[in-house]
Amino acid sequence: MELIKGLPLACMPENPKKGIIRESTDLNIMFLASSICLQSNVWMIDMHKKELIGPGPQTVSNWFKIEKYDKDYKLVFCPTVCNFCKVVCGDIGVKIAENGKGHLAISDVPFKIMFKKA
């Protein structure tokens, strides 16, 4: 198994006062590195393409879950923060674009992740 170190992230639970992120609970994910763009570093799903994109407004598409997957974890998009919102739920995996670059998107094949304290 090849380990690739990614960029540092912060995960923020729906209720930050609790201070603990539990499996299968809604959370926001954001890059810790500052950006030269004047946009948020919060991850979100592009609802039209079902692809994970970086910057975006604070909406239902910003909420993810961490779930156990084999001996590791996976990210899932299936927010429950909005009771009346209709979303397409699915695992987050890697899809290859026409230009050959991989990007995160809703996928039938989950991308395994491991966590390391930054």
PDB file of C-alpha atoms in Angstrom:
ATOM      1  CA  MET A   1       0.000   0.000   0.000  1.00  0.00           C
ATOM      2  CA  GLU A   2       1.438   3.328  -1.040  1.00  0.00           C
ATOM      3  CA  LEU A   3       1.158   6.132   1.480  1.00  0.00           C
ATOM      4  CA  ILE A   4       0.921   9.611   0.078  1.00  0.00           C
ATOM      5  CA  LYS A   5       1.125  12.513   2.478  1.00  0.00           C
ATOM      6  CA  GLY A   6      -1.526  15.060   1.655  1.00  0.00           C
ATOM      7  CA  LEU A   7      -1.949  18.658   2.661  1.00  0.00           C
ATOM      8  CA  PRO A   8      -2.845  19.408   6.286  1.00  0.00           C
ATOM      9  CA  LEU A   9      -6.586  19.576   6.913  1.00  0.00           C
ATOM     10  CA  ALA A  10      -8.851  20.664   9.722  1.00  0.00           C
ATOM     11  CA  CYS A  11     -12.121  18.899  10.462  1.00  0.00           C
ATOM     12  CA  MET A  12     -14.848  20.875  12.223  1.00  0.00           C
ATOM     13  CA  PRO A  13     -17.850  19.054  13.706  1.00  0.00           C
ATOM     14  CA  GLU A  14     -21.405  20.350  13.326  1.00  0.00           C
ATOM     15  CA  ASN A  15     -21.325  21.260  17.013  1.00  0.00           C
ATOM     16  CA  PRO A  16     -17.801  22.617  17.660  1.00  0.00           C
ATOM     17  CA  LYS A  17     -18.548  23.012  21.404  1.00  0.00           C
ATOM     18  CA  LYS A  18     -18.385  19.230  21.796  1.00  0.00           C
ATOM     19  CA  GLY A  19     -14.794  19.282  20.501  1.00  0.00           C
ATOM     20  CA  ILE A  20     -14.865  15.642  19.412  1.00  0.00           C
ATOM     21  CA  ILE A  21     -15.385  14.240  15.938  1.00  0.00           C
ATOM     22  CA  ARG A  22     -17.115  10.893  15.973  1.00  0.00           C
ATOM     23  CA  GLU A  23     -17.569   8.480  13.082  1.00  0.00           C
ATOM     24  CA  SER A  24     -20.673   9.040  10.930  1.00  0.00           C
ATOM     25  CA  THR A  25     -21.306  12.586  12.172  1.00  0.00           C
ATOM     26  CA  ASP A  26     -21.477  15.684   9.979  1.00  0.00           C
ATOM     27  CA  LEU A  27     -18.310  17.754   9.694  1.00  0.00           C
ATOM     28  CA  ASN A  28     -16.677  20.388   7.509  1.00  0.00           C
ATOM     29  CA  ILE A  29     -13.226  19.770   6.045  1.00  0.00           C
ATOM     30  CA  MET A  30     -10.876  22.585   5.133  1.00  0.00           C
ATOM     31  CA  PHE A  31      -7.296  23.054   4.040  1.00  0.00           C
ATOM     32  CA  LEU A  32      -5.107  24.638   6.724  1.00  0.00           C
ATOM     33  CA  ALA A  33      -2.763  26.248   4.206  1.00  0.00           C
ATOM     34  CA  SER A  34      -3.655  29.794   3.280  1.00  0.00           C
ATOM     35  CA  SER A  35      -4.637  30.511  -0.286  1.00  0.00           C
ATOM     36  CA  ILE A  36      -3.807  33.444  -2.521  1.00  0.00           C
ATOM     37  CA  CYS A  37      -7.453  33.317  -3.633  1.00  0.00           C
ATOM     38  CA  LEU A  38      -9.951  35.356  -1.672  1.00  0.00           C
ATOM     39  CA  GLN A  39     -12.146  32.305  -1.186  1.00  0.00           C
ATOM     40  CA  SER A  40     -12.826  29.773   1.530  1.00  0.00           C
ATOM     41  CA  ASN A  41     -10.655  26.667   1.915  1.00  0.00           C
ATOM     42  CA  VAL A  42     -13.719  24.627   2.934  1.00  0.00           C
ATOM     43  CA  TRP A  43     -14.378  21.522   0.835  1.00  0.00           C
ATOM     44  CA  MET A  44     -17.739  21.138  -0.890  1.00  0.00           C
ATOM     45  CA  ILE A  45     -19.454  18.954  -3.478  1.00  0.00           C
ATOM     46  CA  ASP A  46     -20.340  20.456  -6.860  1.00  0.00           C
ATOM     47  CA  MET A  47     -23.923  19.195  -6.905  1.00  0.00           C
ATOM     48  CA  HIS A  48     -24.140  19.247 -10.717  1.00  0.00           C
ATOM     49  CA  LYS A  49     -20.989  17.219 -11.381  1.00  0.00           C
ATOM     50  CA  LYS A  50     -20.984  15.346  -8.043  1.00  0.00           C
ATOM     51  CA  GLU A  51     -17.325  16.326  -7.717  1.00  0.00           C
ATOM     52  CA  LEU A  52     -15.479  17.585  -4.696  1.00  0.00           C
ATOM     53  CA  ILE A  53     -14.380  21.178  -5.155  1.00  0.00           C
ATOM     54  CA  GLY A  54     -12.517  23.470  -2.819  1.00  0.00           C
ATOM     55  CA  PRO A  55     -13.819  26.958  -2.212  1.00  0.00           C
ATOM     56  CA  GLY A  56     -17.543  27.591  -1.881  1.00  0.00           C
ATOM     57  CA  PRO A  57     -20.329  29.112   0.177  1.00  0.00           C
ATOM     58  CA  GLN A  58     -21.457  27.559   3.458  1.00  0.00           C
ATOM     59  CA  THR A  59     -24.213  25.195   2.260  1.00  0.00           C
ATOM     60  CA  VAL A  60     -25.416  21.646   2.726  1.00  0.00           C
ATOM     61  CA  SER A  61     -22.801  20.587   0.148  1.00  0.00           C
ATOM     62  CA  ASN A  62     -20.014  21.367   2.665  1.00  0.00           C
ATOM     63  CA  TRP A  63     -20.812  18.509   5.053  1.00  0.00           C
ATOM     64  CA  PHE A  64     -19.046  15.147   5.068  1.00  0.00           C
ATOM     65  CA  LYS A  65     -18.722  12.144   7.371  1.00  0.00           C
ATOM     66  CA  ILE A  66     -15.809   9.929   8.337  1.00  0.00           C
ATOM     67  CA  GLU A  67     -16.657   6.230   8.407  1.00  0.00           C
ATOM     68  CA  LYS A  68     -14.634   3.135   9.235  1.00  0.00           C
ATOM     69  CA  TYR A  69     -13.560   1.255   6.079  1.00  0.00           C
ATOM     70  CA  ASP A  70     -11.579  -1.966   6.473  1.00  0.00           C
ATOM     71  CA  LYS A  71      -8.729  -1.036   8.842  1.00  0.00           C
ATOM     72  CA  ASP A  72      -8.726   2.580   7.676  1.00  0.00           C
ATOM     73  CA  TYR A  73     -11.364   5.226   7.030  1.00  0.00           C
ATOM     74  CA  LYS A  74     -13.283   6.734   4.129  1.00  0.00           C
ATOM     75  CA  LEU A  75     -15.066  10.028   3.541  1.00  0.00           C
ATOM     76  CA  VAL A  76     -18.771   9.974   2.780  1.00  0.00           C
ATOM     77  CA  PHE A  77     -21.002  12.720   1.446  1.00  0.00           C
ATOM     78  CA  CYS A  78     -24.450  12.296   2.995  1.00  0.00           C
ATOM     79  CA  PRO A  79     -25.218  15.346   5.128  1.00  0.00           C
ATOM     80  CA  THR A  80     -27.915  15.161   7.770  1.00  0.00           C
ATOM     81  CA  VAL A  81     -27.566  18.776   8.943  1.00  0.00           C
ATOM     82  CA  CYS A  82     -30.578  19.721   6.790  1.00  0.00           C
ATOM     83  CA  ASN A  83     -33.668  17.581   7.378  1.00  0.00           C
ATOM     84  CA  PHE A  84     -35.543  18.824   4.303  1.00  0.00           C
ATOM     85  CA  CYS A  85     -32.622  18.939   1.826  1.00  0.00           C
ATOM     86  CA  LYS A  86     -32.464  16.268  -0.861  1.00  0.00           C
ATOM     87  CA  VAL A  87     -28.916  15.154  -1.623  1.00  0.00           C
ATOM     88  CA  VAL A  88     -27.316  12.285  -3.504  1.00  0.00           C
ATOM     89  CA  CYS A  89     -25.294  10.344  -0.947  1.00  0.00           C
ATOM     90  CA  GLY A  90     -22.131   8.438  -1.746  1.00  0.00           C
ATOM     91  CA  ASP A  91     -18.571   7.564  -0.889  1.00  0.00           C
ATOM     92  CA  ILE A  92     -15.764   9.941  -1.842  1.00  0.00           C
ATOM     93  CA  GLY A  93     -13.306   8.358  -4.243  1.00  0.00           C
ATOM     94  CA  VAL A  94     -10.809   9.360  -6.930  1.00  0.00           C
ATOM     95  CA  LYS A  95     -12.009   9.975 -10.473  1.00  0.00           C
ATOM     96  CA  ILE A  96      -9.681  10.639 -13.383  1.00  0.00           C
ATOM     97  CA  ALA A  97     -10.588  13.667 -15.513  1.00  0.00           C
ATOM     98  CA  GLU A  98     -10.128  13.901 -19.287  1.00  0.00           C
ATOM     99  CA  ASN A  99      -6.818  15.707 -18.712  1.00  0.00           C
ATOM    100  CA  GLY A 100      -5.551  12.674 -16.768  1.00  0.00           C
ATOM    101  CA  LYS A 101      -5.578  14.374 -13.372  1.00  0.00           C
ATOM    102  CA  GLY A 102      -7.268  12.685 -10.446  1.00  0.00           C
ATOM    103  CA  HIS A 103      -9.780  14.516  -8.293  1.00  0.00           C
ATOM    104  CA  LEU A 104     -12.081  13.594  -5.441  1.00  0.00           C
ATOM    105  CA  ALA A 105     -15.719  12.950  -6.304  1.00  0.00           C
ATOM    106  CA  ILE A 106     -18.697  10.822  -5.340  1.00  0.00           C
ATOM    107  CA  SER A 107     -17.672   7.338  -6.421  1.00  0.00           C
ATOM    108  CA  ASP A 108     -18.584   3.664  -6.170  1.00  0.00           C
ATOM    109  CA  VAL A 109     -14.999   2.985  -5.050  1.00  0.00           C
ATOM    110  CA  PRO A 110     -14.111   4.716  -1.755  1.00  0.00           C
ATOM    111  CA  PHE A 111     -10.684   6.283  -1.318  1.00  0.00           C
ATOM    112  CA  LYS A 112      -9.060   4.905   1.855  1.00  0.00           C
ATOM    113  CA  ILE A 113      -7.675   7.521   4.189  1.00  0.00           C
ATOM    114  CA  MET A 114      -5.542   7.484   7.319  1.00  0.00           C
ATOM    115  CA  PHE A 115      -5.161  10.273   9.821  1.00  0.00           C
ATOM    116  CA  LYS A 116      -1.956  11.708  11.223  1.00  0.00           C
ATOM    117  CA  LYS A 117      -1.822  14.459  13.783  1.00  0.00           C
ATOM    118  CA  ALA A 118      -0.371  17.564  12.129  1.00  0.00           C
TER     119      ALA A 118
END
